[in-house]
PDB file of C-alpha atoms in Angstrom:
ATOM      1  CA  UNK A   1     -13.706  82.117 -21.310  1.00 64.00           C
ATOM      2  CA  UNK A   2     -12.472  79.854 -24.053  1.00 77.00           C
ATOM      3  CA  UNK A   3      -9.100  78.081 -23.732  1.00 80.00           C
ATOM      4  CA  UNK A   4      -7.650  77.142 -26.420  1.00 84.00           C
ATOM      5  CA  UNK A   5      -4.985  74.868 -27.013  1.00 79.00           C
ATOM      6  CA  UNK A   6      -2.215  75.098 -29.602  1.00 87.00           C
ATOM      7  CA  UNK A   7      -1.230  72.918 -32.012  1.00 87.00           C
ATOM      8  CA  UNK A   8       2.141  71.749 -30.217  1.00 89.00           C
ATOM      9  CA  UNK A   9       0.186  71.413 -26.581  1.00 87.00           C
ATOM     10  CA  UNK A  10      -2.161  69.016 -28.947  1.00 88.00           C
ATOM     11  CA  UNK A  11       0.624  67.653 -29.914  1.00 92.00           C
ATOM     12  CA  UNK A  12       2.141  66.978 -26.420  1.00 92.00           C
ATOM     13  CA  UNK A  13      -0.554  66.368 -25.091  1.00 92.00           C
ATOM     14  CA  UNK A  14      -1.634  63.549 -27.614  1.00 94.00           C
ATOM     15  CA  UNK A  15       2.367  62.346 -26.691  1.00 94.00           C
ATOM     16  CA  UNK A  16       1.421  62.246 -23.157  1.00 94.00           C
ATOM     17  CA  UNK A  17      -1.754  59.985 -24.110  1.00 94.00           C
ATOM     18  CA  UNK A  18       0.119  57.949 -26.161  1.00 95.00           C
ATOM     19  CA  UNK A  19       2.827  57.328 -23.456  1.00 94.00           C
ATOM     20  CA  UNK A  20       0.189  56.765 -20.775  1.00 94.00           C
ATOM     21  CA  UNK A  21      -1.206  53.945 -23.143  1.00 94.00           C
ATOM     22  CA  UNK A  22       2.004  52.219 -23.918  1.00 93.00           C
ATOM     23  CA  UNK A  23       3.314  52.625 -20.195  1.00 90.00           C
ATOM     24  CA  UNK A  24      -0.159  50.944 -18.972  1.00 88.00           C
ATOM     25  CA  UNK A  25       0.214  47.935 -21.421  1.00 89.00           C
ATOM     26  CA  UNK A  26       3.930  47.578 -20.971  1.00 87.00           C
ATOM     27  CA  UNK A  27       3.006  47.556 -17.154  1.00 86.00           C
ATOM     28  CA  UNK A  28       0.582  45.011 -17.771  1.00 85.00           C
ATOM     29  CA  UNK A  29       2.238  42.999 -19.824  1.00 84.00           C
ATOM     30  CA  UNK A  30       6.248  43.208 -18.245  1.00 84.00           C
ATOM     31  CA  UNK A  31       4.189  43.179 -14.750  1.00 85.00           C
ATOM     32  CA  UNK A  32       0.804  41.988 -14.376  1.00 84.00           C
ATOM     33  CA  UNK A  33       0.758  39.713 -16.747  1.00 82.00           C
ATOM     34  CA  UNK A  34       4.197  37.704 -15.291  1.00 84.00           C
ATOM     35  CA  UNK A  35       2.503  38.158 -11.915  1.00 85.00           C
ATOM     36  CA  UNK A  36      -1.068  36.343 -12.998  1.00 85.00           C
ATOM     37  CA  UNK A  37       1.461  33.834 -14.712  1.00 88.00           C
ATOM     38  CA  UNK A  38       3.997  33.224 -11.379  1.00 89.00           C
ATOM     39  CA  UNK A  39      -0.015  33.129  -9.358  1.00 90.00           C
ATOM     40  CA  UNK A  40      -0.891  30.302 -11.454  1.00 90.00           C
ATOM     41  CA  UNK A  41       2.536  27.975 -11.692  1.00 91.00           C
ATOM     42  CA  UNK A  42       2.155  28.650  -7.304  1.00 93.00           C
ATOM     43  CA  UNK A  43      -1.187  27.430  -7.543  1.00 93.00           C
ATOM     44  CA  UNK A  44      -0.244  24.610  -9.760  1.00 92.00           C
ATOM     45  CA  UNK A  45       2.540  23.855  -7.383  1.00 92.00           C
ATOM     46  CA  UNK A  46       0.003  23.985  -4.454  1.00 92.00           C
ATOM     47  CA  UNK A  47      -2.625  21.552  -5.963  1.00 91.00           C
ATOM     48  CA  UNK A  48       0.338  19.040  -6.465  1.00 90.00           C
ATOM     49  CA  UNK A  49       1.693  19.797  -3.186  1.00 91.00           C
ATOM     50  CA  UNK A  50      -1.919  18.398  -1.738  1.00 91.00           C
ATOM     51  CA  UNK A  51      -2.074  15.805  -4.025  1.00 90.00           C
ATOM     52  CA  UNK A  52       1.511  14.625  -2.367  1.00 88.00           C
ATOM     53  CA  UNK A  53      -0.081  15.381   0.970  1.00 90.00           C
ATOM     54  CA  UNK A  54      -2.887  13.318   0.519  1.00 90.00           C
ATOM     55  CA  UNK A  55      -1.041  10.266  -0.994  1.00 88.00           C
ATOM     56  CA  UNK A  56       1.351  10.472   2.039  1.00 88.00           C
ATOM     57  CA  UNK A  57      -1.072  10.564   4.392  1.00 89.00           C
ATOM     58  CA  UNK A  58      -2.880   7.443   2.462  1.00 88.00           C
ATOM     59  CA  UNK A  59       0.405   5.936   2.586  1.00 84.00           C
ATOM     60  CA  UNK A  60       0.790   6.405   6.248  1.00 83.00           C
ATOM     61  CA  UNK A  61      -2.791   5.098   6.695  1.00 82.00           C
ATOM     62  CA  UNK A  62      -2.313   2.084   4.834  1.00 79.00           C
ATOM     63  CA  UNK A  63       1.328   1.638   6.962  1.00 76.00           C
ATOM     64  CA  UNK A  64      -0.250   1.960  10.285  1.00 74.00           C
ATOM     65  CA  UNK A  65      -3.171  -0.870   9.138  1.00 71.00           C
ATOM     66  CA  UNK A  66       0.323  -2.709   7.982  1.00 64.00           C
ATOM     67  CA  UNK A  67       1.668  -1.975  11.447  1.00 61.00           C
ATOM     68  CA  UNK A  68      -1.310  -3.508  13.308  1.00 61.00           C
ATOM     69  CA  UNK A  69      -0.598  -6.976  11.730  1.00 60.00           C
ATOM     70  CA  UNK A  70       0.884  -8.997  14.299  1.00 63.00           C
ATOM     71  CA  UNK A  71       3.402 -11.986  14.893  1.00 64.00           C
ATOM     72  CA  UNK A  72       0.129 -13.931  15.991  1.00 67.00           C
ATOM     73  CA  UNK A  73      -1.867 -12.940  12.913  1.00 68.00           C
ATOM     74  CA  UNK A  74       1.177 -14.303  10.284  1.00 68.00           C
ATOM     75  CA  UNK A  75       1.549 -17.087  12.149  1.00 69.00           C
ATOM     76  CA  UNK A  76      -1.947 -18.443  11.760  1.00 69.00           C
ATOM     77  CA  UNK A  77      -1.177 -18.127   7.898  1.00 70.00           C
ATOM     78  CA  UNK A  78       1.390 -20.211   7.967  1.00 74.00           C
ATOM     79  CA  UNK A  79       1.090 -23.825   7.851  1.00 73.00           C
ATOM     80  CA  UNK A  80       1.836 -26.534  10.810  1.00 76.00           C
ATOM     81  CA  UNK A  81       5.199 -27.776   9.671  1.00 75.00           C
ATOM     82  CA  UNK A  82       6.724 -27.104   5.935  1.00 76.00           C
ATOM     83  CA  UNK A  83       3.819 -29.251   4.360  1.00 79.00           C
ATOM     84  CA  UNK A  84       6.026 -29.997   1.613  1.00 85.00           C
ATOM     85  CA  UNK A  85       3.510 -31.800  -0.579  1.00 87.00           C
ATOM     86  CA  UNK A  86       0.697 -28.553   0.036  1.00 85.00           C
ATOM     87  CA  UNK A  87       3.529 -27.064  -1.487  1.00 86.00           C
ATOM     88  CA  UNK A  88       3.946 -28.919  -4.681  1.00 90.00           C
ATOM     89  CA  UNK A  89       0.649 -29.112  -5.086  1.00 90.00           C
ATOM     90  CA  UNK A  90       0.043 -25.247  -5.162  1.00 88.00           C
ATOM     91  CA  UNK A  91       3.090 -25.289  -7.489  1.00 90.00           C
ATOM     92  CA  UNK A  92       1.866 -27.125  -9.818  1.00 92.00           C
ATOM     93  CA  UNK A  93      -1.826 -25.642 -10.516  1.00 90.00           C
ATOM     94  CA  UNK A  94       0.170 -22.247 -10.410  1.00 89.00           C
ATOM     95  CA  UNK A  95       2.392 -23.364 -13.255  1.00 91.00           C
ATOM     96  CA  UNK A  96      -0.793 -25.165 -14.685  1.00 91.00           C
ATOM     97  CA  UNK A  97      -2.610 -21.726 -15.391  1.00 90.00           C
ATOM     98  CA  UNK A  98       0.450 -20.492 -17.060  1.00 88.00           C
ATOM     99  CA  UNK A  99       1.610 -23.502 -18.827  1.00 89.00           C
ATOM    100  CA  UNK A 100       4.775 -23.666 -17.232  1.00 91.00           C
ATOM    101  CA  UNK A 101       6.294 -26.965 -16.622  1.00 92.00           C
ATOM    102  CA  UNK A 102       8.380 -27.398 -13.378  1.00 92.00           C
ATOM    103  CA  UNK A 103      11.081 -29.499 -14.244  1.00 92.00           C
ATOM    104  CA  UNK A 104      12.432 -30.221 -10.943  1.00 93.00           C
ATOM    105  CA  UNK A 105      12.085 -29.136  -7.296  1.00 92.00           C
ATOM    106  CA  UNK A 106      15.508 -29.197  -4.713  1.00 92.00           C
ATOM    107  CA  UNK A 107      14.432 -29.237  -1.442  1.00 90.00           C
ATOM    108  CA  UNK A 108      16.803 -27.474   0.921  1.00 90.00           C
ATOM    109  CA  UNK A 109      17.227 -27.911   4.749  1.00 88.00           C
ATOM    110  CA  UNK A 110      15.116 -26.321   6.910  1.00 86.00           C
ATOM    111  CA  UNK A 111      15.949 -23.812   9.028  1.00 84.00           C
ATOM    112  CA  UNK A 112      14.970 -22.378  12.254  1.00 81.00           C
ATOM    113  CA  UNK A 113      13.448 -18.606  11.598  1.00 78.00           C
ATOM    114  CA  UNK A 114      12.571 -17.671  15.183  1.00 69.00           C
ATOM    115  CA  UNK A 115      13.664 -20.248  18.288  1.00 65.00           C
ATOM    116  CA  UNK A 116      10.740 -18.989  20.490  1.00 66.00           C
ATOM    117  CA  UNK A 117       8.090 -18.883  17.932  1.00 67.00           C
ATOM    118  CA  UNK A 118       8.959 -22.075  16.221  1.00 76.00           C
ATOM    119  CA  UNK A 119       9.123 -20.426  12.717  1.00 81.00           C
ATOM    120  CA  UNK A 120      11.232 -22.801  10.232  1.00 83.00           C
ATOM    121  CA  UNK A 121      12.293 -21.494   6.776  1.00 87.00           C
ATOM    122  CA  UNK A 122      12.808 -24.172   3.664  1.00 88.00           C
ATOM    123  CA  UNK A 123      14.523 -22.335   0.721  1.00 91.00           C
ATOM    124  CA  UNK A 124      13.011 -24.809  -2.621  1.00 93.00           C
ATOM    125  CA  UNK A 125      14.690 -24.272  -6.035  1.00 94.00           C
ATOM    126  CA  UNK A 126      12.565 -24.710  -9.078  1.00 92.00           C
ATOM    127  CA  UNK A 127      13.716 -25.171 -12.227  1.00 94.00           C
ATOM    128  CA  UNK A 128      11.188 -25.136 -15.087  1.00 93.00           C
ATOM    129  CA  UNK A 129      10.477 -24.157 -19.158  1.00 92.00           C
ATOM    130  CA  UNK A 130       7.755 -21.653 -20.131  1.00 91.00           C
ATOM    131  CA  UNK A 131       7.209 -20.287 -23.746  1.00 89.00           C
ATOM    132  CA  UNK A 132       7.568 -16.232 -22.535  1.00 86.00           C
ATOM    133  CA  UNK A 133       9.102 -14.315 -20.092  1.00 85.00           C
ATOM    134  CA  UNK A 134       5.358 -12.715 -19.103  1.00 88.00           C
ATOM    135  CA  UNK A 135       4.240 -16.394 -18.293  1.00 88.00           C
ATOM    136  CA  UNK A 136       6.923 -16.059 -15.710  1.00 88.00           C
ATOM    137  CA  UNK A 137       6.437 -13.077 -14.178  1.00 89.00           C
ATOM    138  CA  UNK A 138       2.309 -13.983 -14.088  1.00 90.00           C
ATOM    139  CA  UNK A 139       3.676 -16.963 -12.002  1.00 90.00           C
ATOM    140  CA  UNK A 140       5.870 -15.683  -9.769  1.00 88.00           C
ATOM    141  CA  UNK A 141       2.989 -13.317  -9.037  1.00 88.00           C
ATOM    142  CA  UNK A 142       0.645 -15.813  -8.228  1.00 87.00           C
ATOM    143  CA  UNK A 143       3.155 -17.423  -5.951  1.00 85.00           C
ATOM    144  CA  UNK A 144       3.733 -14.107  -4.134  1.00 83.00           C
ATOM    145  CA  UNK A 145      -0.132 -13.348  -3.788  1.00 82.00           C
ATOM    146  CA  UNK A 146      -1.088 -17.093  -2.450  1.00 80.00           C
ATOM    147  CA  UNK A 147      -2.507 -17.533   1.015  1.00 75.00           C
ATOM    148  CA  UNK A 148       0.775 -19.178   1.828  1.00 76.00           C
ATOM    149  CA  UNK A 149       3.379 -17.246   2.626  1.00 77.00           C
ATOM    150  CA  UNK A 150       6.285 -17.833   0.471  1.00 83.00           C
ATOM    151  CA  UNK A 151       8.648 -15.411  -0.867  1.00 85.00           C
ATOM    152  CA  UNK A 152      10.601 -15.470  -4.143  1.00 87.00           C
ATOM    153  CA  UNK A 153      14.207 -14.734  -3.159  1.00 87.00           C
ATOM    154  CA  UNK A 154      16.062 -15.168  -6.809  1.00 88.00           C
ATOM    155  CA  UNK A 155      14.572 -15.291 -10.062  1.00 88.00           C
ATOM    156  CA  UNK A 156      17.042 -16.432 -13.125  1.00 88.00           C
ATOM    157  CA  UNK A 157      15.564 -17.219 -16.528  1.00 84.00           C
ATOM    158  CA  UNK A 158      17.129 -17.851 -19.985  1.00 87.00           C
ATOM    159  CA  UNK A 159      15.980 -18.079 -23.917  1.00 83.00           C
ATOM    160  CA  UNK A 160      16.740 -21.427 -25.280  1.00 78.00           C
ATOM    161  CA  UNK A 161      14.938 -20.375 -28.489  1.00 77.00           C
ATOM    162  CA  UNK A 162      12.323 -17.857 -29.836  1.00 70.00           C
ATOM    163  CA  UNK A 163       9.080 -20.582 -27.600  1.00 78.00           C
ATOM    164  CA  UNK A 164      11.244 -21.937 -24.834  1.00 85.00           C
ATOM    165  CA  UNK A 165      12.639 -19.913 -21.809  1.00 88.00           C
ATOM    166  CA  UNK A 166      14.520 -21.472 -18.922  1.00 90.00           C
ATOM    167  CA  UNK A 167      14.199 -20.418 -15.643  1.00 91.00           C
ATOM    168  CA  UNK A 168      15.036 -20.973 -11.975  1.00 92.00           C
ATOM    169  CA  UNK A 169      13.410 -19.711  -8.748  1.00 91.00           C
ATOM    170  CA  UNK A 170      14.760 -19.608  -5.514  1.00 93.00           C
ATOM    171  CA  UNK A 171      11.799 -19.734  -3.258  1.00 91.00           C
ATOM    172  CA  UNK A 172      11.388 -19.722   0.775  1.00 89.00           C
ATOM    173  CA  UNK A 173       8.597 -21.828   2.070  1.00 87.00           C
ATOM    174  CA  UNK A 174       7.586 -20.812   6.070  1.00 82.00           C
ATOM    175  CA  UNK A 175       5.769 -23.012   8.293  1.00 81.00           C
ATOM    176  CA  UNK A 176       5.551 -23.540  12.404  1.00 79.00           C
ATOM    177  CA  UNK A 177       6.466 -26.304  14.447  1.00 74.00           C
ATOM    178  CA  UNK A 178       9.885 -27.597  15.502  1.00 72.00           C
ATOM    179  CA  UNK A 179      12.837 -28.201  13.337  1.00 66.00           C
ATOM    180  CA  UNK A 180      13.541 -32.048  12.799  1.00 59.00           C
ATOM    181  CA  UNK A 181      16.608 -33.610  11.534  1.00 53.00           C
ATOM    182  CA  UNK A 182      16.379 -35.542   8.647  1.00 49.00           C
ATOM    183  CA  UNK A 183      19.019 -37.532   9.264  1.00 48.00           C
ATOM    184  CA  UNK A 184      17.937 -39.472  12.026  1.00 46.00           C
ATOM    185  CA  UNK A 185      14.292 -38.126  12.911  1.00 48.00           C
ATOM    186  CA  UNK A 186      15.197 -36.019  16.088  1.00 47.00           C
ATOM    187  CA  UNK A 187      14.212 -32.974  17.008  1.00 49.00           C
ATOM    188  CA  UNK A 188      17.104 -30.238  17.383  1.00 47.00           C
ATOM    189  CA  UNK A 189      17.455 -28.436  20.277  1.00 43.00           C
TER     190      UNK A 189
END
């Protein structure tokens, strides 16, 4: 037995072919293909999500080491007294390097940090002249990273002309002992 097919079932049935093809690649392009495409923004999202994790737990890491620093360990850093003329000193090879020329230096008084660990404070005031702005920044850098303690609390600087910037630093020097008046040589209480 033979079936055979008229020309209009060929016909539909070459329709129904036809629709089956276009319905499979509409479905895989309206559907699959947003799917693999959603898939592979969540897996971009994930990978950045565990970079984040990673750096976060790095930074925790690296805040806990922080944490373990303690009052004891600074302290040995910092110097017996202000040591004044140390300070100079490390001043002046600092500007040195970065051919900066500290103009002046105004000494504040000292203050008492911490009664009952005999911290004192000394905020110093430099004025100086560099020939860039970079020079500057390169300096107060190398003040921040020195074995000393000292941190820069205001940093001011203005072009004279196109080689000379002005600048003033407001820096606080740390050191242990007791405070002394100037005035009259006796310790406060």
């Amino acid at each position: 037995m033979k079936i055979k097919l008229q020309p209009s079932q060929i016909k539909i049935i070459i329709v129904w072919m036809l629709l089956l093809v276009v319905g499979g690649a509409a479905f895989y392009f309206f559907y699959y293909n947003s799917q693999a495409d959603e898939l592979s923004r969540t897996e971009q999202k994930l990978e950045i999500e565990k970079q984040r994790e990673k750096a976060l737990k790095q930074a925790k890491n690296e805040q806990e080491e922080m944490d373990e620093i303690t009052m004891d360990d600074l302290l040995v850093q910092l110097p017996e007294g202000l040591d004044e003329e140390a300070f100079v000193q490390s001043i002046e090879r600092a500007a040195k390097k970065r051919n900066l020329v500290i103009e002046e230096y105004l000494f504040e008084e000292p203050t008492a940090v911490f009664e009952d660990k005999e911290i004192i404070q000394q905020a110093v005031t430099l004025n100086g002249q560099a020939n860039s702005t970079r020079a500057i920044e390169q300096f107060i850098h190398q003040l921040e990273s020195d074995v000393r303690i000292i941190q820069v609390s205001r940093m001011t600087y203005q072009e004279q002309d196109a080689d000379d910037i002005g600048f003033q630093a407001e820096v606080i020097i740390y050191g242990t002992g007791e405070l002394v008046n100037r005035e009259d040589g006796q310790e406060e209480s």
